[in-house]
Short mmCIF file of C-alpha atoms and ligand atoms in Angstrom, two decimals:
data_model
loop_
_atom_site.label_atom_id
_atom_site.label_comp_id
_atom_site.label_asym_id
_atom_site.label_seq_id
_atom_site.Cartn_x
_atom_site.Cartn_y
_atom_site.Cartn_z
CA MET O 21 49.66 63.25 -62.55
CA THR O 22 53.63 62.43 -62.11
CA ASN O 23 53.73 59.66 -59.09
CA ARG O 24 56.31 61.03 -56.55
CA VAL O 25 58.29 59.49 -53.46
CA ILE O 26 58.87 62.32 -50.88
CA ILE O 27 61.57 61.59 -48.72
CA GLY O 28 63.29 63.15 -45.75
CA GLY O 29 66.95 63.90 -46.82
CA GLN O 30 68.20 64.40 -43.37
CA TRP O 31 67.62 63.61 -39.76
CA GLY O 32 63.62 63.98 -40.20
CA ASP O 33 61.86 67.12 -39.71
CA GLU O 34 62.58 68.54 -42.96
CA GLY O 35 59.44 69.81 -43.30
CA LYS O 36 58.05 67.52 -45.43
CA GLY O 37 54.41 67.68 -44.44
CA LYS O 38 54.24 71.08 -45.98
CA ILE O 39 55.71 69.93 -49.49
CA VAL O 40 53.59 66.81 -49.52
CA ASP O 41 50.31 69.04 -48.71
CA ALA O 42 51.22 71.13 -51.83
CA LEU O 43 52.08 68.30 -54.11
CA SER O 44 49.10 66.22 -53.30
CA ARG O 45 46.47 68.35 -54.21
CA ASP O 46 45.45 66.60 -57.46
CA MET O 47 46.71 63.21 -56.73
CA ASP O 48 44.41 60.33 -56.22
CA TRP O 49 46.53 58.57 -53.42
CA VAL O 50 48.81 59.52 -50.46
CA VAL O 51 50.62 56.63 -49.32
CA ARG O 52 52.61 56.39 -45.93
CA TYR O 53 54.51 53.30 -45.93
CA GLN O 54 56.62 53.17 -42.58
CA GLY O 55 56.74 54.44 -39.29
CA GLY O 56 53.76 55.59 -37.02
CA ALA O 57 53.02 57.89 -34.75
CA ASN O 58 56.73 59.06 -33.90
CA ALA O 59 56.21 61.28 -36.90
CA GLY O 60 54.82 64.96 -36.78
CA HIS O 61 54.10 66.93 -39.86
CA THR O 62 52.92 70.05 -39.31
CA ILE O 63 50.87 72.30 -41.95
CA VAL O 64 49.85 75.68 -41.59
CA ARG O 65 46.68 76.80 -43.56
CA ASP O 66 44.56 80.06 -43.15
CA GLU O 67 42.23 77.85 -40.55
CA GLY O 68 44.93 77.50 -38.54
CA LYS O 69 47.87 74.84 -37.49
CA ILE O 70 47.41 71.12 -37.80
CA VAL O 71 49.81 68.53 -36.72
CA LEU O 72 49.71 64.76 -38.15
CA HIS O 73 51.19 61.94 -36.87
CA LEU O 74 49.52 59.15 -38.88
CA VAL O 75 46.99 60.63 -41.12
CA PRO O 76 48.80 61.18 -44.29
CA SER O 77 49.77 65.27 -44.74
CA GLY O 78 48.12 64.67 -48.04
CA LEU O 79 44.49 64.17 -46.65
CA LEU O 80 44.36 67.87 -45.98
CA SER O 81 43.07 68.28 -49.48
CA LYS O 82 39.63 67.01 -50.38
CA GLY O 83 39.04 64.10 -52.78
CA VAL O 84 42.59 62.63 -52.16
CA ARG O 85 42.34 59.25 -50.70
CA GLY O 86 45.02 58.16 -48.01
CA TYR O 87 46.81 54.66 -47.44
CA LEU O 88 48.52 53.57 -44.39
CA GLY O 89 50.67 50.90 -45.43
CA ASN O 90 51.62 47.56 -44.51
CA GLY O 91 55.17 48.86 -43.35
CA MET O 92 53.61 50.99 -40.88
CA VAL O 93 53.09 50.33 -37.03
CA ILE O 94 50.14 51.97 -35.73
CA ASP O 95 48.70 52.70 -32.44
CA PRO O 96 44.91 52.51 -32.73
CA TRP O 97 44.59 54.96 -29.89
CA ALA O 98 46.71 57.66 -31.45
CA LEU O 99 44.81 57.04 -34.77
CA MET O 100 41.56 57.58 -33.37
CA ASP O 101 42.38 60.52 -31.46
CA GLU O 102 44.15 62.20 -34.33
CA ILE O 103 40.99 61.11 -36.60
CA VAL O 104 38.77 62.70 -33.99
CA GLY O 105 41.03 65.91 -33.55
CA LEU O 106 40.88 66.37 -37.32
CA GLU O 107 37.20 66.51 -37.52
CA ALA O 108 37.10 69.09 -34.62
CA GLN O 109 39.05 71.04 -37.30
CA GLY O 110 36.83 70.50 -39.79
CA VAL O 111 38.37 67.89 -41.65
CA HIS O 112 36.83 64.76 -42.09
CA VAL O 113 38.87 61.79 -43.43
CA ARG O 114 37.43 58.56 -42.16
CA ASP O 115 35.47 57.67 -45.64
CA ARG O 116 38.56 58.27 -47.61
CA MET O 117 41.42 56.80 -45.29
CA PHE O 118 42.34 53.28 -45.73
CA VAL O 119 44.64 51.22 -43.48
CA SER O 120 46.46 48.04 -44.76
CA ALA O 121 45.15 44.69 -42.84
CA SER O 122 48.87 43.86 -42.64
CA ALA O 123 50.12 47.29 -40.55
CA HIS O 124 51.16 45.94 -37.18
CA LEU O 125 49.63 47.50 -34.07
CA ILE O 126 51.30 49.19 -31.42
CA LEU O 127 49.95 48.12 -28.07
CA PRO O 128 50.40 49.98 -24.49
CA TYR O 129 53.08 47.14 -23.65
CA HIS O 130 55.05 48.48 -26.69
CA LYS O 131 55.24 51.86 -25.51
CA ARG O 132 55.98 50.59 -21.96
CA ARG O 133 58.81 48.67 -23.42
CA ASP O 134 60.24 51.45 -25.37
CA GLU O 135 60.41 53.54 -22.43
CA LEU O 136 61.88 51.22 -20.03
CA ALA O 137 64.53 50.18 -22.40
CA GLU O 138 65.28 53.75 -23.04
CA SER O 139 65.77 54.22 -19.08
CA LYS O 140 68.00 51.14 -18.96
CA ARG O 141 70.31 52.37 -21.76
CA LYS O 142 70.95 55.42 -19.78
CA ARG O 143 73.76 57.41 -21.51
CA LYS O 144 73.70 55.07 -24.43
CA SER O 145 69.98 56.00 -24.99
CA ILE O 146 68.66 56.54 -28.53
CA GLY O 147 66.65 59.03 -27.33
CA THR O 148 63.58 57.72 -29.10
CA THR O 149 60.06 59.17 -29.10
CA GLY O 150 58.53 56.55 -26.77
CA ARG O 151 55.82 55.55 -28.84
CA GLY O 152 56.61 52.08 -28.93
CA ILE O 153 57.97 52.05 -32.57
CA GLY O 154 60.99 49.86 -32.07
CA PRO O 155 59.24 47.12 -29.94
CA ALA O 156 56.47 46.57 -32.30
CA TYR O 157 58.66 46.21 -35.27
CA MET O 158 60.65 43.84 -33.16
CA ASP O 159 57.18 41.73 -32.50
CA LYS O 160 56.81 42.11 -36.32
CA CYS O 161 60.06 40.49 -37.04
CA GLN O 162 59.85 37.91 -34.40
CA ARG O 163 56.19 37.30 -36.09
CA VAL O 164 54.09 37.70 -32.97
CA GLY O 165 52.87 40.71 -33.60
CA LEU O 166 49.02 41.60 -34.03
CA ARG O 167 48.18 43.28 -36.99
CA MET O 168 45.33 45.71 -37.99
CA GLY O 169 43.64 42.98 -39.64
CA ASP O 170 43.34 41.38 -36.21
CA LEU O 171 40.62 44.30 -35.23
CA LEU O 172 38.35 42.50 -37.90
CA LEU O 173 38.15 39.23 -35.87
CA PRO O 174 35.04 38.51 -34.17
CA LEU O 175 35.16 40.76 -30.95
CA GLU O 176 35.32 37.98 -28.56
CA ASN O 177 38.24 36.25 -30.52
CA LEU O 178 40.15 39.75 -30.55
CA GLU O 179 39.46 40.43 -26.83
CA ARG O 180 40.69 36.93 -25.90
CA LYS O 181 43.83 37.25 -28.00
CA VAL O 182 44.76 40.89 -26.83
CA ILE O 183 44.57 39.54 -23.24
CA GLU O 184 46.79 36.74 -24.00
CA LYS O 185 49.45 39.27 -25.54
CA VAL O 186 49.19 41.73 -22.64
CA LEU O 187 49.91 38.94 -20.17
CA GLU O 188 52.68 37.47 -22.20
CA ALA O 189 54.06 40.94 -22.35
CA ASN O 190 53.70 41.59 -18.77
CA GLU O 191 55.65 38.32 -17.85
CA LEU O 192 58.33 39.37 -20.13
CA LEU O 193 58.66 43.17 -18.75
CA ALA O 194 58.62 41.95 -15.37
CA ALA O 195 61.53 39.78 -15.94
CA LEU O 196 63.61 42.44 -17.83
CA TYR O 197 62.72 45.42 -16.19
CA ASN O 198 60.70 44.43 -12.92
CA ALA O 199 57.80 46.31 -14.27
CA GLU O 200 54.34 46.32 -12.93
CA PRO O 201 51.69 44.54 -15.03
CA LEU O 202 49.67 46.47 -17.47
CA PRO O 203 45.73 45.74 -17.10
CA SER O 204 45.28 43.18 -19.61
CA GLU O 205 41.25 43.06 -19.65
CA ALA O 206 40.98 46.91 -19.64
CA ILE O 207 43.43 47.34 -22.55
CA ALA O 208 41.48 44.64 -24.40
CA GLN O 209 38.04 46.06 -23.83
CA GLU O 210 39.07 49.71 -25.04
CA LEU O 211 40.76 47.88 -28.29
CA VAL O 212 37.76 46.24 -28.47
CA VAL O 213 35.83 49.52 -28.82
CA LEU O 214 38.35 51.04 -30.96
CA ALA O 215 37.98 48.13 -33.31
CA ARG O 216 34.60 48.88 -34.21
CA SER O 217 35.15 52.44 -35.32
CA LEU O 218 38.52 51.39 -37.23
CA ALA O 219 37.19 48.36 -38.89
CA PRO O 220 35.36 50.21 -42.07
CA MET O 221 38.77 51.50 -42.97
CA ILE O 222 40.88 48.26 -42.62
CA VAL O 223 41.47 47.15 -46.04
CA ASP O 224 43.52 44.28 -48.33
CA GLY O 225 45.77 47.03 -49.84
CA HIS O 226 46.59 44.86 -52.94
CA THR O 227 42.98 45.09 -53.94
CA VAL O 228 42.45 48.89 -52.89
CA LEU O 229 45.64 49.99 -54.71
CA ALA O 230 44.78 48.12 -58.24
CA GLY O 231 44.15 51.17 -60.03
CA VAL O 232 47.84 52.61 -58.98
CA ARG O 233 49.45 49.32 -59.96
CA GLN O 234 47.35 49.68 -63.42
CA GLY O 235 48.67 53.22 -63.90
CA THR O 236 45.28 54.42 -63.64
CA GLU O 237 45.53 56.27 -60.64
CA SER O 238 48.14 58.52 -59.29
CA VAL O 239 49.97 58.01 -56.08
CA LEU O 240 52.43 60.34 -54.05
CA PHE O 241 54.36 58.39 -51.21
CA GLU O 242 54.86 60.34 -48.16
CA GLY O 243 58.05 59.51 -46.02
CA ALA O 244 58.28 60.03 -42.60
CA GLN O 245 61.58 60.45 -40.55
CA GLY O 246 64.49 60.85 -42.95
CA THR O 247 67.32 58.83 -44.63
CA LEU O 248 69.91 59.48 -41.93
CA LEU O 249 67.39 57.76 -39.37
CA ASP O 250 66.81 54.98 -41.77
CA LEU O 251 67.32 51.25 -40.15
CA ASP O 252 69.80 49.97 -42.58
CA HIS O 253 71.36 53.21 -44.24
CA GLY O 254 71.37 55.77 -41.16
CA SER O 255 73.53 56.29 -38.11
CA TYR O 256 72.73 52.93 -36.75
CA PRO O 257 72.26 52.26 -34.02
CA TYR O 258 70.89 55.95 -33.53
CA VAL O 259 68.29 55.45 -36.08
CA THR O 260 64.23 54.44 -36.11
CA SER O 261 63.26 50.93 -36.84
CA SER O 262 61.91 51.32 -40.19
CA SER O 263 62.87 52.15 -43.58
CA PRO O 264 62.34 56.12 -44.71
CA SER O 265 64.44 55.86 -47.73
CA VAL O 266 63.34 54.62 -51.00
CA GLY O 267 63.06 51.07 -50.78
CA GLY O 268 60.70 51.28 -47.61
CA ALA O 269 58.23 52.52 -50.20
CA LEU O 270 58.15 49.33 -52.20
CA THR O 271 58.10 47.11 -49.34
CA GLY O 272 55.92 49.33 -47.26
CA SER O 273 52.96 49.68 -49.82
CA GLY O 274 53.28 46.54 -51.78
CA LEU O 275 53.37 48.44 -54.92
CA PRO O 276 56.02 47.74 -57.75
CA PRO O 277 58.64 49.90 -58.77
CA ARG O 278 57.13 51.34 -61.74
CA SER O 279 54.47 53.01 -59.34
CA LEU O 280 57.17 54.96 -57.66
CA GLY O 281 57.65 58.07 -60.25
CA GLU O 282 60.00 60.81 -59.26
CA VAL O 283 62.07 60.48 -56.15
CA ASN O 284 62.38 63.92 -54.42
CA GLY O 285 64.14 64.84 -51.36
CA VAL O 286 63.07 67.45 -48.78
CA PHE O 287 66.13 69.29 -47.13
CA LYS O 288 66.06 72.01 -44.64
CA ALA O 289 68.72 75.00 -45.65
CA TYR O 290 70.51 73.85 -42.33
CA CYS O 291 70.31 70.63 -40.32
CA THR O 292 68.32 69.43 -37.27
CA ARG O 293 68.48 66.13 -35.56
CA VAL O 294 66.25 65.01 -32.27
CA GLY O 295 67.56 62.32 -30.12
CA ASN O 296 71.11 61.10 -29.78
CA GLY O 297 73.60 60.07 -32.26
CA PRO O 298 76.43 61.45 -34.24
CA PHE O 299 75.91 65.09 -36.05
CA PRO O 300 78.87 66.43 -37.67
CA THR O 301 77.85 69.91 -38.15
CA GLU O 302 75.88 70.65 -34.80
CA LEU O 303 76.25 73.86 -33.41
CA HIS O 304 76.53 74.42 -29.69
CA ALA O 305 75.76 77.14 -27.28
CA GLU O 306 74.32 80.33 -28.72
CA ASP O 307 75.19 79.46 -32.38
CA GLY O 308 72.75 76.48 -32.06
CA GLU O 309 70.15 78.57 -29.95
CA ALA O 310 69.95 80.89 -32.59
CA LEU O 311 68.89 78.51 -35.50
CA ARG O 312 66.75 76.69 -32.65
CA SER O 313 64.61 79.63 -31.46
CA ILE O 314 64.39 81.38 -34.76
CA GLY O 315 63.49 77.94 -36.50
CA GLY O 316 61.19 77.08 -33.68
CA GLU O 317 63.16 73.65 -33.55
CA PHE O 318 61.26 72.09 -31.29
CA GLY O 319 59.70 68.26 -31.89
CA ALA O 320 56.14 68.55 -33.41
CA THR O 321 55.50 64.98 -31.59
CA THR O 322 57.38 65.11 -27.85
CA GLY O 323 58.15 68.92 -27.87
CA ARG O 324 61.83 68.10 -27.35
CA ALA O 325 64.42 70.85 -28.45
CA ARG O 326 66.18 69.85 -31.58
CA ARG O 327 69.77 70.04 -32.19
CA CYS O 328 70.71 72.27 -34.74
CA GLY O 329 73.72 72.89 -37.24
CA TRP O 330 75.06 73.90 -40.55
CA PHE O 331 73.91 72.38 -43.88
CA ASP O 332 75.93 68.89 -44.28
CA LEU O 333 76.28 68.55 -47.95
CA VAL O 334 78.25 65.30 -47.58
CA ALA O 335 75.49 63.89 -45.81
CA ALA O 336 72.86 65.22 -48.29
CA ARG O 337 74.61 64.22 -51.14
CA TYR O 338 74.94 60.66 -49.74
CA ALA O 339 70.83 60.87 -49.11
CA VAL O 340 70.53 61.76 -53.19
CA GLU O 341 72.75 59.16 -54.03
CA LEU O 342 71.40 56.62 -52.06
CA ASN O 343 67.68 57.31 -52.91
CA GLY O 344 68.33 58.23 -56.43
CA MET O 345 66.86 61.64 -55.85
CA ASN O 346 65.96 63.32 -59.12
CA GLY O 347 64.72 66.74 -57.18
CA VAL O 348 65.11 68.37 -54.04
CA PHE O 349 63.13 70.73 -52.18
CA ILE O 350 64.95 73.10 -49.84
CA THR O 351 62.85 74.36 -46.40
CA LYS O 352 63.09 77.15 -44.19
CA LEU O 353 65.25 79.23 -46.14
CA ASP O 354 63.87 82.13 -44.01
CA VAL O 355 65.10 81.04 -40.86
CA LEU O 356 68.79 81.96 -42.16
CA ASP O 357 67.49 85.89 -42.87
CA THR O 358 69.39 87.01 -40.02
CA MET O 359 72.65 85.21 -40.06
CA ASN O 360 75.54 87.48 -41.49
CA GLU O 361 77.71 84.47 -42.31
CA ILE O 362 76.09 81.05 -43.47
CA LYS O 363 77.95 77.67 -43.54
CA VAL O 364 77.95 74.40 -45.46
CA ALA O 365 79.77 71.48 -44.57
CA VAL O 366 81.41 70.17 -48.07
CA SER O 367 83.67 67.47 -46.77
CA TYR O 368 84.88 66.09 -43.63
CA ASP O 369 88.49 65.58 -42.08
CA LEU O 370 88.69 62.03 -40.46
CA ASP O 371 91.46 61.49 -38.04
CA GLY O 372 93.43 63.96 -39.75
CA LYS O 373 92.38 62.50 -43.49
CA PRO O 374 90.10 63.98 -45.93
CA LEU O 375 86.95 62.46 -46.60
CA GLY O 376 84.15 63.30 -49.24
CA GLN O 377 82.06 60.36 -48.51
CA PHE O 378 79.36 59.77 -45.63
CA PRO O 379 81.01 56.84 -43.50
CA THR O 380 79.05 54.24 -42.54
CA SER O 381 80.18 53.65 -39.03
CA PRO O 382 78.32 56.11 -36.24
CA GLU O 383 81.88 56.07 -34.48
CA ALA O 384 83.55 57.49 -37.74
CA GLN O 385 80.53 59.81 -38.34
CA ALA O 386 81.12 60.92 -34.73
CA ARG O 387 84.61 61.70 -35.17
CA CYS O 388 84.19 63.56 -38.56
CA VAL O 389 85.40 67.08 -38.51
CA PRO O 390 83.40 69.46 -41.02
CA VAL O 391 85.36 71.39 -43.60
CA TYR O 392 82.97 74.48 -44.33
CA ARG O 393 82.66 76.94 -46.96
CA SER O 394 81.40 80.25 -45.99
CA PHE O 395 78.75 82.38 -47.42
CA PRO O 396 77.78 85.99 -46.77
CA GLY O 397 74.11 86.29 -45.28
CA TRP O 398 71.63 88.13 -47.02
CA GLU O 399 70.40 89.73 -43.71
CA SER O 400 66.80 90.68 -45.04
CA PRO O 401 63.47 88.76 -44.89
CA VAL O 402 62.80 86.24 -47.53
CA ASP O 403 59.33 85.36 -46.44
CA GLY O 404 57.48 87.47 -48.90
CA ALA O 405 59.27 86.10 -51.82
CA ARG O 406 57.34 84.07 -54.26
CA SER O 407 59.83 83.96 -57.15
CA LEU O 408 63.28 83.42 -57.45
CA LYS O 409 63.77 86.97 -58.89
CA GLU O 410 62.30 88.33 -55.70
CA LEU O 411 65.09 86.41 -53.37
CA PRO O 412 68.29 88.76 -52.32
CA ALA O 413 70.97 87.85 -54.76
CA LYS O 414 73.22 86.40 -51.85
CA ALA O 415 70.19 83.96 -50.95
CA ARG O 416 70.10 82.88 -54.78
CA GLN O 417 73.83 82.52 -54.69
CA TYR O 418 73.38 80.16 -51.70
CA LEU O 419 70.90 78.16 -53.48
CA GLU O 420 72.67 77.75 -56.63
CA PHE O 421 75.55 76.54 -54.85
CA LEU O 422 73.64 73.91 -53.08
CA GLU O 423 72.01 72.74 -56.44
CA LYS O 424 75.31 72.44 -58.29
CA GLU O 425 76.91 70.34 -55.57
CA LEU O 426 73.74 68.39 -54.92
CA GLY O 427 73.74 67.77 -58.70
CA VAL O 428 70.11 67.82 -58.95
CA HIS O 429 67.35 70.49 -59.49
CA ILE O 430 66.07 72.51 -56.52
CA GLU O 431 62.46 71.96 -57.54
CA GLY O 432 60.74 74.36 -54.98
CA VAL O 433 61.92 76.36 -51.79
CA SER O 434 60.11 76.85 -48.82
CA VAL O 435 60.10 80.44 -47.39
CA GLY O 436 57.86 80.33 -44.49
CA PRO O 437 55.29 78.01 -42.51
CA HIS O 438 52.12 79.16 -44.50
CA ARG O 439 51.03 76.83 -47.54
CA ASP O 440 51.50 79.70 -49.82
CA GLN O 441 55.00 80.71 -48.68
CA THR O 442 56.80 78.57 -51.58
CA ILE O 443 58.77 79.31 -54.58
CA TRP O 444 58.01 76.52 -57.03
CA THR O 445 61.19 76.14 -59.23
CA PRO O 446 60.49 73.12 -61.61
CA GLU O 447 63.50 74.15 -63.77
CA GLY O 448 65.63 74.57 -60.82
CA VAL O 449 67.33 77.62 -59.03
CA THR O 450 70.21 78.19 -61.56
CA THR O 451 69.63 80.88 -63.99
P1 LIG N 512 61.57 56.10 -32.63
O1 LIG N 512 61.47 56.26 -34.09
O2 LIG N 512 60.73 56.80 -31.68
O3 LIG N 512 62.25 54.49 -32.29
O4 LIG N 512 63.28 56.91 -32.38
C1 LIG N 512 64.21 56.63 -33.06
C2 LIG N 512 65.25 57.75 -33.25
O5 LIG N 512 64.51 58.19 -34.44
C3 LIG N 512 65.20 59.24 -32.22
O6 LIG N 512 66.63 59.64 -32.52
C4 LIG N 512 63.98 59.76 -32.58
O7 LIG N 512 64.24 61.11 -32.05
C5 LIG N 512 64.24 59.97 -33.76
N1 LIG N 512 62.81 60.35 -34.65
C6 LIG N 512 61.71 59.44 -34.80
N2 LIG N 512 60.95 59.85 -35.34
C7 LIG N 512 61.39 61.23 -36.03
C8 LIG N 512 60.41 62.22 -36.53
O8 LIG N 512 59.64 62.30 -37.07
N3 LIG N 512 61.83 63.31 -36.66
C9 LIG N 512 62.77 63.43 -36.41
N4 LIG N 512 63.33 62.59 -35.50
C10 LIG N 512 62.84 61.44 -35.29
#
């Protein structure tokens, strides 16, 4: 099996879960390398819909082993809820999921700080998911965080350490936000209970992933969020606090570059963004509403309405180049079925001058006016198509245009939410 990295090419929510689910069936490992329970990966199976936040989507296939890498920030309450919820749906992952001892813990004070910081920012808020992601990465960088490995400490030591951390956090939150204290002892006791259940899954990743390093075991890296939300390369400060782009796969897993294999991007056939920040091709009022309601564009994690807009080639080319993508997947083509006109931003106009590159500053991104190319809609359902030939000619033209402009093969097109509603095109879509 060829190793792969699957990366969101836009602002997250591209439908990576479904692609990862399909591509990981014969893999030995699926590795998450960044983020936490801010992600929401939805997979539709015969047995029903499954939404995953921390557990890698690839684990829905039996026999695949999952690894939550050191680059992640893990809320142990959320992880346990997810494991138990999956068991209720007949999916058992405890004996084939491993968590890096070096991944950082998200504790209740991180979530509290996330919420309080957001409300203090008022109109300048980032629109975070409120899952404590930024504050947990802050503690990691400040070198004061607790890690999954701490759950392996003798339980009295763990309890004492957690109480100290919560008391410290209470002081900080009171000073910064005049916040009520969190119950340190109750939190520590709950964590001790969780530690007992999670301990068997906590590992030294360097040892566990030795087969991947040696090339005897295959791996698929499952990115969460998307390139334009990358802390370094996205629309800072309107980003998440991790590295969803390709570099994160290395630092967040501890695996060497030769383990990466193919680097593939996932792009929706249009664009969405949840939370604040620049979005050049955003559609407002009825036009945006049409995409939102047909595409069911509401967050899998927070239920928030996603902002919707046309496909942005300038931003997409940036994601392809930045990550060195050598193949992409297009999802949710069926959402465009009823449109009589479909637009793609081919360049921008910035302060009266043409611009072909995605600008770095969010102020410039916000001032970019898209220059569109228009396509006639196919105005018929594509959800039953399983080969390119079964797609309407106008849908093929749209895909061929995207493939040509992105400069890489479209290796698959998703035409509906179900596992089987995918057209696999390893040779690309241009006939
Ligand atoms: P945080 O990751 O919760 O700190 O949120 C930072 C920004 O990233 C906000 O705009 C969120 O809406 C966005 N974000 C975080 N996770 C996801 C995701 O999985 N999909 C889409 N947007 C996300």
